[in-house]
Coordinates of C-alpha atoms in Angstrom, one line a residue:
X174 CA -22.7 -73.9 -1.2
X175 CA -22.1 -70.4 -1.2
X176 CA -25.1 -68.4 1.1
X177 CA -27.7 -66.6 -1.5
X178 CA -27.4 -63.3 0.2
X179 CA -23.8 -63.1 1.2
X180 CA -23.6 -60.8 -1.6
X181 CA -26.6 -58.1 0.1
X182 CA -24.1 -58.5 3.0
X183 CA -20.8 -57.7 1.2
X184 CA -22.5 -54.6 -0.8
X185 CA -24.2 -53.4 2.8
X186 CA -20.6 -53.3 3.9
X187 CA -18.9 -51.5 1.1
X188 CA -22.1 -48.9 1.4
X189 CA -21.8 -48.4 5.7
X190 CA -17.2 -48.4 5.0
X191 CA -17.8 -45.4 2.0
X192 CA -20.4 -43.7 4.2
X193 CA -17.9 -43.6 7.2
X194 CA -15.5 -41.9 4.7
X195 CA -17.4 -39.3 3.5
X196 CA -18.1 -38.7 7.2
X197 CA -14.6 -38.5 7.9
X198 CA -14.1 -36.3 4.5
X199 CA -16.9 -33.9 5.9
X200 CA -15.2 -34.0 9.3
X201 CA -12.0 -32.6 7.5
X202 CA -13.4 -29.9 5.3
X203 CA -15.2 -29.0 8.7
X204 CA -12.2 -28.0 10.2
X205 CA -10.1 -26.9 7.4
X206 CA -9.4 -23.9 9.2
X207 CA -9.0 -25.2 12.7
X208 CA -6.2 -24.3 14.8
X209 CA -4.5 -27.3 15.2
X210 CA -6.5 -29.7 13.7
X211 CA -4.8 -32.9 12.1
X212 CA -6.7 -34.6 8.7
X213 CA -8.1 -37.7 9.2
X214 CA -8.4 -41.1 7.2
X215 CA -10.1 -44.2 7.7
X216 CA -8.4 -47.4 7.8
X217 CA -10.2 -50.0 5.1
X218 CA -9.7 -53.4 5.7
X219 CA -10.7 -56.4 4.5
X220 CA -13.2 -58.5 6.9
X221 CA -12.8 -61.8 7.5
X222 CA -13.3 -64.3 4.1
X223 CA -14.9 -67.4 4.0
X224 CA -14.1 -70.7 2.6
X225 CA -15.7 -71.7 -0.7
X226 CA -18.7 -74.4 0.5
X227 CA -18.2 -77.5 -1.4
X228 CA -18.0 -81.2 -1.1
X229 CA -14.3 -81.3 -0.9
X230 CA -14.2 -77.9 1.7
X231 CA -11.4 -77.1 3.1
X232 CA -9.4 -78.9 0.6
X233 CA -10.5 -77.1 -2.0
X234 CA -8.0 -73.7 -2.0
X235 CA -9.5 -70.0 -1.8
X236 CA -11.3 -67.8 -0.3
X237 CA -14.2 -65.7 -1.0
X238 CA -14.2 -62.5 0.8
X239 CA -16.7 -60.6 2.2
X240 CA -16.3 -57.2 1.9
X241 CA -14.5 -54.0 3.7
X242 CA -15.3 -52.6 7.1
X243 CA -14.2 -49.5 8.6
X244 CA -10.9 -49.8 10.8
X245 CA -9.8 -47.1 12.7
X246 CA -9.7 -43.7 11.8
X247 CA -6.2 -42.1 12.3
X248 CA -4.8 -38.4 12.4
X249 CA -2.2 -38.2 9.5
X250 CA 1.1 -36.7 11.4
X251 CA 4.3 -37.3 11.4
X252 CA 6.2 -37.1 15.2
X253 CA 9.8 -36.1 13.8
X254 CA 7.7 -32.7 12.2
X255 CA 6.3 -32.2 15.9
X256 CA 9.6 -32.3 17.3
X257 CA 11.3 -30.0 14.9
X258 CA 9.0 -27.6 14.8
X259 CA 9.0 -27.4 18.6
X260 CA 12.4 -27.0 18.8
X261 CA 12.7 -24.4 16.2
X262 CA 9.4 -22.7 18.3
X263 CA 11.5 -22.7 21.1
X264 CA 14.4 -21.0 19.5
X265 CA 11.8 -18.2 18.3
X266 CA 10.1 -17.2 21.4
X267 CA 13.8 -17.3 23.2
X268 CA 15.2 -14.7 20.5
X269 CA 11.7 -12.8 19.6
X270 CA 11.8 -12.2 23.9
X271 CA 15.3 -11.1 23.6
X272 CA 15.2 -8.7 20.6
X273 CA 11.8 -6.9 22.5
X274 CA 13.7 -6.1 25.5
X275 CA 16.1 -5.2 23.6
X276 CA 14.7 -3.0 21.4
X277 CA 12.9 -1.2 24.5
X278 CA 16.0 -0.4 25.7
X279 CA 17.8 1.2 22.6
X280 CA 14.1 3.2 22.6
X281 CA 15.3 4.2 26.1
X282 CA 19.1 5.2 25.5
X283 CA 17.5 6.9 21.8
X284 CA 21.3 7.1 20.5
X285 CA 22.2 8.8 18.4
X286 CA 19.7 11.5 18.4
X287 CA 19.7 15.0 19.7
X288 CA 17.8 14.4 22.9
X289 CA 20.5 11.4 23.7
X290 CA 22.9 11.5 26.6
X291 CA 25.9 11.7 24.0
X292 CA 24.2 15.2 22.8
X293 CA 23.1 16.5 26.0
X294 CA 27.1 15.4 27.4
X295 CA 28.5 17.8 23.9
X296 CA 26.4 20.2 25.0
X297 CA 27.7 20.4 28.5
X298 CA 31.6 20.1 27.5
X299 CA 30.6 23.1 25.1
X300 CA 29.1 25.3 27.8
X301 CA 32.3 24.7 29.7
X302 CA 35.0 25.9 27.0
X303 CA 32.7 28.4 26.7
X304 CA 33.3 29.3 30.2
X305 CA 36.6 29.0 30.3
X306 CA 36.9 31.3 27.0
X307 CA 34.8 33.9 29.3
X308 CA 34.9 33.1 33.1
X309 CA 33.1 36.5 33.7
X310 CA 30.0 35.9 32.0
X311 CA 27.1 35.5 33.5
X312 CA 25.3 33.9 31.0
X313 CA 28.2 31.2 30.2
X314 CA 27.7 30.2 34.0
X315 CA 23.7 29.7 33.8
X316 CA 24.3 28.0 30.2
X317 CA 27.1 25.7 32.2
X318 CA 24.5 25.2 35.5
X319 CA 21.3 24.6 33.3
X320 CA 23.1 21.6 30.6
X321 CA 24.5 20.7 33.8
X322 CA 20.8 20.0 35.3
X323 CA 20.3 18.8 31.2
X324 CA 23.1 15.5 32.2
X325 CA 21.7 14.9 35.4
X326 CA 18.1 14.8 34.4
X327 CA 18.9 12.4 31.3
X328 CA 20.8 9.9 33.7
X329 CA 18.0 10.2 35.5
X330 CA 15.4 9.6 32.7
X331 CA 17.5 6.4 31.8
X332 CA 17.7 4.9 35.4
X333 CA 14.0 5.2 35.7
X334 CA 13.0 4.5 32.2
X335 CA 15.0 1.4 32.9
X336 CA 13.8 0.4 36.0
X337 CA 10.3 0.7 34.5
X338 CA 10.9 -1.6 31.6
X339 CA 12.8 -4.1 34.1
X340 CA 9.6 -3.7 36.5
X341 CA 7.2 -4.8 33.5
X342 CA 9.5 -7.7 32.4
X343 CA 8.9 -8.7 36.1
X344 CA 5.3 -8.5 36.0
X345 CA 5.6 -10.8 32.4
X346 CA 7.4 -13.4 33.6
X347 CA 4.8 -13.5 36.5
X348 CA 1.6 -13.4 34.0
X349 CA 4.5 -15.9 31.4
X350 CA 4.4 -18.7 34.6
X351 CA 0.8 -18.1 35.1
X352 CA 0.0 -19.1 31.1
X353 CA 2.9 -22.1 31.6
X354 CA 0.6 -23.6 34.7
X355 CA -2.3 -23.0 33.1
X356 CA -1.4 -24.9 29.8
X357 CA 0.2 -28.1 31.8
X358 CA -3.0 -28.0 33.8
X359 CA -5.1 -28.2 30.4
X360 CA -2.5 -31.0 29.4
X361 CA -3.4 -32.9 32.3
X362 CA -7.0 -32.8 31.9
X363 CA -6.5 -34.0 28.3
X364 CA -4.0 -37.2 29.3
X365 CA -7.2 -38.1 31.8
X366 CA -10.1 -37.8 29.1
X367 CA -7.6 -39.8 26.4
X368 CA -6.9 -42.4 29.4
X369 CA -10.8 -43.1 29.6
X370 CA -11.1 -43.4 26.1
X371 CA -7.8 -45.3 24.5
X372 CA -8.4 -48.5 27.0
X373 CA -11.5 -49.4 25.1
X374 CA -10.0 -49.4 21.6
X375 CA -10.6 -46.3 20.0
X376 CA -8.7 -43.5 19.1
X377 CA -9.6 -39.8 20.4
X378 CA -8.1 -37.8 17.5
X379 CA -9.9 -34.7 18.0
X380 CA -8.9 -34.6 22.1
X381 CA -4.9 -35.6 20.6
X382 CA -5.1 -32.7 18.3
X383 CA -5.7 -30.2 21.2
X384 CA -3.2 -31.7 23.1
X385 CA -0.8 -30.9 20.8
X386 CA -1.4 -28.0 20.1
X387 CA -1.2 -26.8 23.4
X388 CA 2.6 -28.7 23.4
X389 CA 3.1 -26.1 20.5
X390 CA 1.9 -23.5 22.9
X391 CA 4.5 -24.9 25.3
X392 CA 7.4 -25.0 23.7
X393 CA 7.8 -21.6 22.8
X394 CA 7.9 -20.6 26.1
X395 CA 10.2 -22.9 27.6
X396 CA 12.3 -26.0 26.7
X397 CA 10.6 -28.9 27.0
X398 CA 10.4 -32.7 25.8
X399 CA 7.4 -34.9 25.7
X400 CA 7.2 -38.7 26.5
X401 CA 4.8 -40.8 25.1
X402 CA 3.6 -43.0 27.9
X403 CA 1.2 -45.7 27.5
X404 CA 0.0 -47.1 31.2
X405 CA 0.6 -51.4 31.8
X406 CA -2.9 -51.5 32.7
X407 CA -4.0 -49.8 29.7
X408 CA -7.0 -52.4 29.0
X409 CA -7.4 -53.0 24.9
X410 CA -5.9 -50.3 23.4
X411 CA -4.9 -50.4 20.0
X412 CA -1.4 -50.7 18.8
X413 CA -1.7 -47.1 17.4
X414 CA -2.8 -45.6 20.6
X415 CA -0.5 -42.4 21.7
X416 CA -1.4 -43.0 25.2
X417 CA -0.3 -40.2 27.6
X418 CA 2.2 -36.7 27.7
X419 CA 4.5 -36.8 30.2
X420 CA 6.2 -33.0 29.6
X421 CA 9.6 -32.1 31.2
X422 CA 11.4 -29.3 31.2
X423 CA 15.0 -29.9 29.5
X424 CA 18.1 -27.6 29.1
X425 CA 19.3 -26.2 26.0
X426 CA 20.9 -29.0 24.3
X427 CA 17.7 -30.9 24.8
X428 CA 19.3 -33.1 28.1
X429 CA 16.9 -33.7 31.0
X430 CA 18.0 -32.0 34.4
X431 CA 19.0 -34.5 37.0
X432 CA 16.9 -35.3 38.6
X433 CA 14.1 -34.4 35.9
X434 CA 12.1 -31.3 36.4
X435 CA 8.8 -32.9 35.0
X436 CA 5.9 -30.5 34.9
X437 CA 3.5 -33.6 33.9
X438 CA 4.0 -36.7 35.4
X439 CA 2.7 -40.2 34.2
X440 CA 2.5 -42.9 36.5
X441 CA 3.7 -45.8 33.7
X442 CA 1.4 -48.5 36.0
X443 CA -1.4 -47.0 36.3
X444 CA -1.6 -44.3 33.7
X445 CA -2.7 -41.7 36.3
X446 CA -1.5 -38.0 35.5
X447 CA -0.7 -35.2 38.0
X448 CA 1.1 -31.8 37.0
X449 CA 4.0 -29.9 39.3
X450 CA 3.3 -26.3 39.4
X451 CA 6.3 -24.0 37.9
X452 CA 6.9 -21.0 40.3
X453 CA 9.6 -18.5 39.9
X454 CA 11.3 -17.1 43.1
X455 CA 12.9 -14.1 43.6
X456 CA 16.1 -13.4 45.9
X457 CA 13.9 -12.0 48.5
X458 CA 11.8 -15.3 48.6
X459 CA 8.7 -13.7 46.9
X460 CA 7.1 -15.6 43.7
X461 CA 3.6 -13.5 43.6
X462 CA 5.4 -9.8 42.3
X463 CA 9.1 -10.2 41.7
X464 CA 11.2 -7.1 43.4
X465 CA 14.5 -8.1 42.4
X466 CA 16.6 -11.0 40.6
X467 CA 15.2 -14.5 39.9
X468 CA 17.2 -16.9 42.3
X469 CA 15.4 -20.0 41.2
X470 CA 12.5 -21.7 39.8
X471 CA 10.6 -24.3 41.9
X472 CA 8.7 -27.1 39.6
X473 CA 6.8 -28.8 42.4
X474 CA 9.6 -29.5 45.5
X475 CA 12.0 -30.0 42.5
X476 CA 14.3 -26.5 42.6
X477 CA 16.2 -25.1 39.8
X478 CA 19.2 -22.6 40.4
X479 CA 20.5 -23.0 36.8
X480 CA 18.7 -20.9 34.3
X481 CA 20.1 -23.0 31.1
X482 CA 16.9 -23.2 29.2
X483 CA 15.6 -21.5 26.4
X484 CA 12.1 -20.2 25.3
X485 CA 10.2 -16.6 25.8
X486 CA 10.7 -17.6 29.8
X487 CA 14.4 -18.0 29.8
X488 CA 14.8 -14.4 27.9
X489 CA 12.7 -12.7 30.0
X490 CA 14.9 -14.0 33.1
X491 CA 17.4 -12.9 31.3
X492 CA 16.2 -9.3 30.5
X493 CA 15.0 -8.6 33.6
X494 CA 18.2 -10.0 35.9
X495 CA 18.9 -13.3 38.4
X496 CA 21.3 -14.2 40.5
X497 CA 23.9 -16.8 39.5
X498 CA 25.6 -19.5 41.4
X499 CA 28.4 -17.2 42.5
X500 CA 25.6 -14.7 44.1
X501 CA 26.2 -11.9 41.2
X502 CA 23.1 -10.5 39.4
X503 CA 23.3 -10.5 35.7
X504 CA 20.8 -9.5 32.7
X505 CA 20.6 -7.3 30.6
X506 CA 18.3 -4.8 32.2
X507 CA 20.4 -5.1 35.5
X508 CA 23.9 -4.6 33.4
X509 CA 23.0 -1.7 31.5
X510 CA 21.6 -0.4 35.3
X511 CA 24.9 -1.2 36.7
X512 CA 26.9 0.2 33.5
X513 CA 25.0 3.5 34.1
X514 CA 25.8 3.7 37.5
X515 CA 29.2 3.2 37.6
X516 CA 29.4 5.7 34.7
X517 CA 27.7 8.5 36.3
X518 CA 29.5 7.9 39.8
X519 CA 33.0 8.4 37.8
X520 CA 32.1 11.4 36.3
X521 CA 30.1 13.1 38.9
X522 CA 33.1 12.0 41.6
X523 CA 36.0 13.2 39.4
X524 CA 33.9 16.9 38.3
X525 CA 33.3 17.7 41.8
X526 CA 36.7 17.1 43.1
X527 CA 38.2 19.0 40.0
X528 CA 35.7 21.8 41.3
X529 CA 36.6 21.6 44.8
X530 CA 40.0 22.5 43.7
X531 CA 38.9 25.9 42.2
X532 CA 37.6 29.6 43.0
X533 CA 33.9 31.1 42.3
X534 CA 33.6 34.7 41.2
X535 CA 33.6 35.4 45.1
X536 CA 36.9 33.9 45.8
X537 CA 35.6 30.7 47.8
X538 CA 36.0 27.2 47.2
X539 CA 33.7 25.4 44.9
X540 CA 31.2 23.7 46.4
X541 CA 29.9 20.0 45.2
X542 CA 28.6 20.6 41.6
X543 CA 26.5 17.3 41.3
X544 CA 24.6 15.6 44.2
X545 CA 24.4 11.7 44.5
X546 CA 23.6 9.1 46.9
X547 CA 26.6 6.8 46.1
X548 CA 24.5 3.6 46.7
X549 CA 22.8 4.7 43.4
X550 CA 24.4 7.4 41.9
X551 CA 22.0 7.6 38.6
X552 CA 18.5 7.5 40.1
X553 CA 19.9 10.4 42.4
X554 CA 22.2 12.7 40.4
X555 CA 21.5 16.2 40.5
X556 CA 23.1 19.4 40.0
X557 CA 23.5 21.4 43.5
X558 CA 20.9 23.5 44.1
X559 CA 22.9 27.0 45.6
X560 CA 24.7 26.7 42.1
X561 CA 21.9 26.5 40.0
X562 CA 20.4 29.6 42.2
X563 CA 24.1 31.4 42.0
X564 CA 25.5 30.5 38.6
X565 CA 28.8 32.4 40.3
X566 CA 30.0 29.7 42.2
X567 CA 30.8 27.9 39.5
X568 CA 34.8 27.8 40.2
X569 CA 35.9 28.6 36.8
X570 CA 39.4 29.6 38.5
X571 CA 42.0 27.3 39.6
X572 CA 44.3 29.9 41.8
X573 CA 41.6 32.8 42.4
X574 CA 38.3 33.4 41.4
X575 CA 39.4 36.6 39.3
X576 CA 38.0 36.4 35.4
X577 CA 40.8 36.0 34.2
X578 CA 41.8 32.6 35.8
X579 CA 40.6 29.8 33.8
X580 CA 42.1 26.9 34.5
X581 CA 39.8 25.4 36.3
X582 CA 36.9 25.5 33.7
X583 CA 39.2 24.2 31.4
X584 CA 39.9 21.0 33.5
X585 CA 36.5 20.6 33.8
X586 CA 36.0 20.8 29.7
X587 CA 39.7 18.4 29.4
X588 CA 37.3 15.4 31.7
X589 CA 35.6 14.6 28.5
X590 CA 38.8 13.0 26.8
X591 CA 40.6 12.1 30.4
X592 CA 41.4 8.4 30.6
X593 CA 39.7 6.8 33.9
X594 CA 43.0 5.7 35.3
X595 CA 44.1 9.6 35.3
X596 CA 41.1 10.7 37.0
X597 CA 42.1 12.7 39.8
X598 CA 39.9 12.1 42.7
X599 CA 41.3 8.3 42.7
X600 CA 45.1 9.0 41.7
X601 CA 45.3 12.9 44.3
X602 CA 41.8 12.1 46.4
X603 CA 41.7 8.6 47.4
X604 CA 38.7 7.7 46.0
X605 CA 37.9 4.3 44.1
X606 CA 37.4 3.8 40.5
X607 CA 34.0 1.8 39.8
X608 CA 35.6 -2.1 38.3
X609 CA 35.4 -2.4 34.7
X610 CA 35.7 1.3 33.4
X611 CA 38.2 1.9 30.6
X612 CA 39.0 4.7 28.4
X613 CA 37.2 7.6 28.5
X614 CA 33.7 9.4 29.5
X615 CA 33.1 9.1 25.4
X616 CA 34.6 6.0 24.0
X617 CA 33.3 4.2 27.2
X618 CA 29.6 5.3 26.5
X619 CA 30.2 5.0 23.3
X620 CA 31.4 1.2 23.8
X621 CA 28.0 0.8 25.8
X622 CA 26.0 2.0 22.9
X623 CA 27.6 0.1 20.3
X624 CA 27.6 -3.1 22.4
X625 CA 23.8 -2.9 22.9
X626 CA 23.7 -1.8 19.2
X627 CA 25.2 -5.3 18.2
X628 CA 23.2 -7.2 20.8
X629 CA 19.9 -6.2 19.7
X630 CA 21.2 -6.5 15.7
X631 CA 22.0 -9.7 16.6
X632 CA 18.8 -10.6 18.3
X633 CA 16.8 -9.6 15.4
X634 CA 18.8 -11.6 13.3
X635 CA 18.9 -14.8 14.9
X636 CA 14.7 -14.0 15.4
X637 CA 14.3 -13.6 12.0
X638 CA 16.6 -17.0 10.8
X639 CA 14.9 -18.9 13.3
X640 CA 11.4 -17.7 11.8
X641 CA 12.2 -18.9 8.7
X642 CA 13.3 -22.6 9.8
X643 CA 9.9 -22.0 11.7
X644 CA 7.8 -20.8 8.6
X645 CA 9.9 -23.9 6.7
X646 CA 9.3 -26.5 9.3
X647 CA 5.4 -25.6 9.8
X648 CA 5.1 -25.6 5.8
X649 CA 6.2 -29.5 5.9
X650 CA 4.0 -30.4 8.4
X651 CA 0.8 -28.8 7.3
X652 CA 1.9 -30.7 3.8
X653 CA 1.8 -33.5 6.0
X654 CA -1.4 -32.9 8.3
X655 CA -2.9 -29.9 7.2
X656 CA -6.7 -30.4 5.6
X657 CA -5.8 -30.1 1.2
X658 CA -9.5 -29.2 0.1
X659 CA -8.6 -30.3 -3.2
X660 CA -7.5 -33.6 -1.8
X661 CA -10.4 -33.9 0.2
X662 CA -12.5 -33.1 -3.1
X663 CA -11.0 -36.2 -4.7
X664 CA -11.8 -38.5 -2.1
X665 CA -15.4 -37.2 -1.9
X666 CA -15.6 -38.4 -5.7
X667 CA -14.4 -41.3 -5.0
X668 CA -15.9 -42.6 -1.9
X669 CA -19.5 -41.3 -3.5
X670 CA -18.5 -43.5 -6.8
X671 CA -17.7 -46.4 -4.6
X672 CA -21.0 -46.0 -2.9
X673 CA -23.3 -45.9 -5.7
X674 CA -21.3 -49.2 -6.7
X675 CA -22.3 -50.6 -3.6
X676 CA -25.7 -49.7 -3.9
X677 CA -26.2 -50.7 -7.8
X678 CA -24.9 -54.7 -6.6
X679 CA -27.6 -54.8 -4.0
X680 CA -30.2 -53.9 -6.2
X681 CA -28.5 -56.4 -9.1
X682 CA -28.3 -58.6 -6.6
X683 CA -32.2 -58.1 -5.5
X684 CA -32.6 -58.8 -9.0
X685 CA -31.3 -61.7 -9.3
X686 CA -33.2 -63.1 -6.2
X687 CA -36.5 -61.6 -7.7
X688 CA -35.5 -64.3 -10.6
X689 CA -34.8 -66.7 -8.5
X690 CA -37.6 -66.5 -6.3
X691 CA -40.3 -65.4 -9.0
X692 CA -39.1 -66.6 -12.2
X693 CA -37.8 -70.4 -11.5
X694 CA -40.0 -73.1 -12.0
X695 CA -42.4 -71.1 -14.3
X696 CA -42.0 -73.5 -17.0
X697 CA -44.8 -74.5 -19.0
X698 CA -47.2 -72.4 -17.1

C-alpha cells in the first residue's frame, strides 16, 4: 500500500530542488558583471522511486517515483573556448608588446619631419656646397660648424633616447616576471583550497572561476598549457570534478620544452601543488635590474637559453635585446643601437679623413672635424671644439687653403651620395668598414627607416587581426558562460511556477488527509 504522506514528501522535494534554483538564479544575476565569473545551473535528478506496494510486489511492473532533488550545481563552459581564447590572448599580448616598442622607437627616429636626422643630415650637405660655392665666407664656415654640431647632437639624441626606452623595457620585463610569479603563486593557492574541497564531493565553482581567470591573465604574457590533474587519492570526488592546474610554459607551436619548464607542478599521487619561480637572467648574471641582454630564463633549477615563446614577455626580450646561442645580441632596441653606431662611425671616420687631406684659411692641415670614442661612436660624437671656436679651420681647400681652392669642401658635400665601398679612409687609409653597410649615407638610413617603418606596420597589423579573433573568440564563450539576464529571467519564471506547484499539492494533499482523517466514518452521525 502506497505510504499516505509520500506525496507531502514528493511536493517538499520539488519546493527545497526549485528553491535551490532560484538561489542559483540569484547567484548569477549577482555576478552578471563579474570579471570572470561562469553561470551556473543545477543538475535535477530524479530521486530514487519506489515499488508499487501490493500483494503481488515486486511482480507487479512500475515504479512510482518520488520526486527531484538537487544534484550538483555546475559552471556552464566549454574547455575548447578556454583554450582558443588563450592562444589567441597570447598571440595579442606578443604583438600589442611588439607594436609599443615599436612605435616608441619610430617616436624616437620622428622620420620624416624637420627635426629628423634625414633633415638635420640635408641641412649639413647644404651648408657644405654652400662652402664650397664661397670658401671665404665666414658665415658659410659657422653655418657648416653649427649643422655640424646639429648631426652630432641628433645621433646623440637617438643613442640616448634609445638607450632610455631599452632601459624601461628592462625594468618591465623585471615588474612583467614579478606579475608572472605572482599569478602562479595565486594559482597555487587556488589548486590547494579546490584540493580540500573536490575530495568530499562537491564542486567549488566560484574558486574554479578565479582560477581561470587568472590562466587568462597568464597566457597573455607568456605561452603556456594547462593540465588538468586530478590526484589517485582524491577521496569521493565527483566525476565532474576539474581537480588541479598543472601550468607549463610551452614554445610557440604549443610543444612542451624538454624536459618541461612547469611553473606549477601537481604531484598526480598525492595532489599536492608547489610553483617554480620564473627569473630572468641577464649576461652579467644579475636577475634583480637587468644591465644588458637576457641570456636565459631560470623556472626553478630548470634553465632556458632558447627564447621561442610568445606572449607580452617574449616581445619585451625581444625589444630590449638577448644573447643567442651563438653569443650575438639581438633585438630590436640593440639592432637599431648597433645600426646607428656603425652608421655614424662610417661617416664620421670617412669626413675626418677627407678633412685631414685639406687646408684651413691659414694654410694648415685640417684637424679631426668630429670627435668619437670608437667603442661607441653615437653616444660620443661631437663636433671638435677649436673648429666650432675657429670656424677657419674648416679645410675647405684640397691643395692650399687660399679661397679659391674648393675642392675639399666639395668632397665633403660629394660623401652624401658616395657608395661605402669607395669610402676613402678604408680603400687610401686603412681603416675598416663597419659589416653590413651598403649603399650610401642616404639610401642606407633611408633603408633603416623604411625597415622599421614596415616592422611596426606590420606589428600593428598582426595586433589588430589577432584582436579580432580575440574579440570573436571571447564573444563565443561569453555566449557560452557569460550570465544572459534575459535567460536568467525565464528561469526565475519558471522555477517560481514550479514552486507554487509544489506548494499548491501539499496543501491538496493536506486536504485530502483533513478528509481522510476528519471526514471518514461520519456516516449517520
Amino acid at each position: 500500500m502506497i505510504p499516505t504522506f509520500l506525496g507531502l514528501e514528493t511536493a517538499k522535494r520539488g519546493i527545497n530542488t526549485q528553491q535551490t534554483a532560484l538561489y542559483t538564479t540569484s547567484h548569477n544575476i549577482a555576478n552578471a558583471n563579474t570579471e570572470g565569473y561562469t553561470r551556473q545551473r543545477v543538475d535535477f535528478t530524479q530521486t530514487t522511486p519506489y515499488p508499487g506496494t501490493g500483494m503481488n510486489r515486486p511482480e507487479i511492473p512500475g515504479q512510482i517515483g518520488t520526486g527531484v532533488q538537487a544534484g550538483s550545481i555546475e559552471r556552464v563552459r566549454e574547455s575548447f573556448l578556454d583554450a582558443q581564447y588563450r592562444m589567441e590572448n597570447n598571440k595579442l599580448g606578443y604583438y600589442s608588446t611588439l607594436s609599443s616598442a615599436l612605435s616608441k622607437m619610430e617616436d624616437i627616429m620622428n622620420e620624416p619631419t624637420d627635426s629628423g636626422l634625414h633633415s638635420v643630415m640635408e641641412q649639413f650637405w647644404s651648408s657644405l656646397q654652400d662652402l664650397a660655392n664661397h670658401t671665404e665666407n665666414t658665415g658659410a664656415r659657422e653655418v657648416v660648424a653649427a649643422t655640424g654640431e646639429m648631426v652630432a647632437d641628433t645621433i646623440q639624441y637617438y643613442y640616448n633616447s634609445l638607450v632610455r626606452i631599452q632601459t624601461d623595457l628592462g625594468n618591465e620585463i623585471n615588474v612583467q616576471v614579478n606579475e608572472v610569479n605572482s599569478i602562479i603563486s595565486q594559482i597555487n593557492q587556488l589548486n590547494e583550497q579546490i584540493a580540500s574541497v573536490e575530495p568530499h564531493g562537491q564542486l567549488p565553482n566560484d574558486l574554479y572561476d578565479q582560477r581561470d581567470l587568472l590562466v587568462d591573465q597568464l597566457s597573455g604574457m607568456i605561452n603556456i598549457k594547462v593540465t588538468n590533474v586530478v590526484p589517485k587519492n582524491y577521496g569521493q570526488a565527483l566525476p565532474s570534478a576539474l581537480g588541479l592546474y598543472q601550468v607549463e610554459i610551452v614554445q610557440t607551436d604549443g610543444s612542451s620544452y624538454s624536459p618541461q619548464a612547469t611553473l606549477v607542478n601537481v604531484d598526480q599521487v598525492s595532489g599536492r601543488s608547489s610553483t617554480n619561480e620564473l627569473t630572468v637572467v641577464d649576461d652579467s648574471g644579475h636577475s634583480d635590474a637587468l644591465s644588458g641582454p637576457v641570456d636565459y630564463l631560470l623556472i626553478g633549477d630548470r634553465k632556458l637559453d632558447e627564447f621561442n615563446f610568445s606572449g607580452e614577455l617574449a616581445a619585451l626580450i625581444e625589444s630590449y635585446g638577448y644573447t643567442t646561442s651563438s653569443g650575438d645580441v639581438e633585438g630590436l632596441y640593440p639592432d637599431m643601437l648597433d645600426e646607428l653606431n656603425k652608421l655614424t662611425e662610417a661617416f664620421a671616420e670617412e669626413f675626418n679623413f677627407i678633412h685631414s687631406e685639406g687646408y684651413d684659411l691659414n694654410g694648415n692641415h685640417g684637424e679631426v672635424f668630429f670627435e668619437f670614442d670608437p667603442n661607441n661612436p653615437a653616444e660620443t660624437i661631437q663636433v671638435n671644439e677649436d673648429i666650432i671656436n675657429d670656424p677657419s679651420k674648416i679645410a675647405a681647400g684640397l691643395n692650399s687653403g687660399s679661397s679659391g681652392d674648393n675642392e675639399n669642401a666639395q668632397r665633403l658635400a660629394d660623401i652624401k651620395t658616395k657608395d661605402f665601398s669607395d669610402y676613402e679612409y678604408t680603400t687610401s687609409g686603412g681603416g675598416t668598414l663597419p659589416a653590413g653597410l651598403n649603399g650610401s649615407f642616404d639610401t642606407y638610413y633611408a633603408g633603416i627607416i623604411g625597415n622599421l617603418g614596415v616592422q611596426a606596420q606590420s606589428a600593428t597589423k598582426d595586433m589588430e587581426n589577432t584582436q579580432v579573433l580575440v574579440d570573436s573568440v571571447d564573444y563565443n564563450r561569453q555566449s557560452v558562460s557569460g550570465v544572459s539576464l534575459d535567460e536568467e529571467m525565464t528561469n526565475i519564471i519558471t522555477y517560481q511556477h514550479a514552486y507554487n506547484a509544489s506548494a499548491r499539492m501539499i496543501t491538496v494533499i493536506d486536504e485530502m488527509l483533513d478528509k481522510i482523517i476528519n471526514g471518514m466514518g461520519v456516516v449517520g452521525r
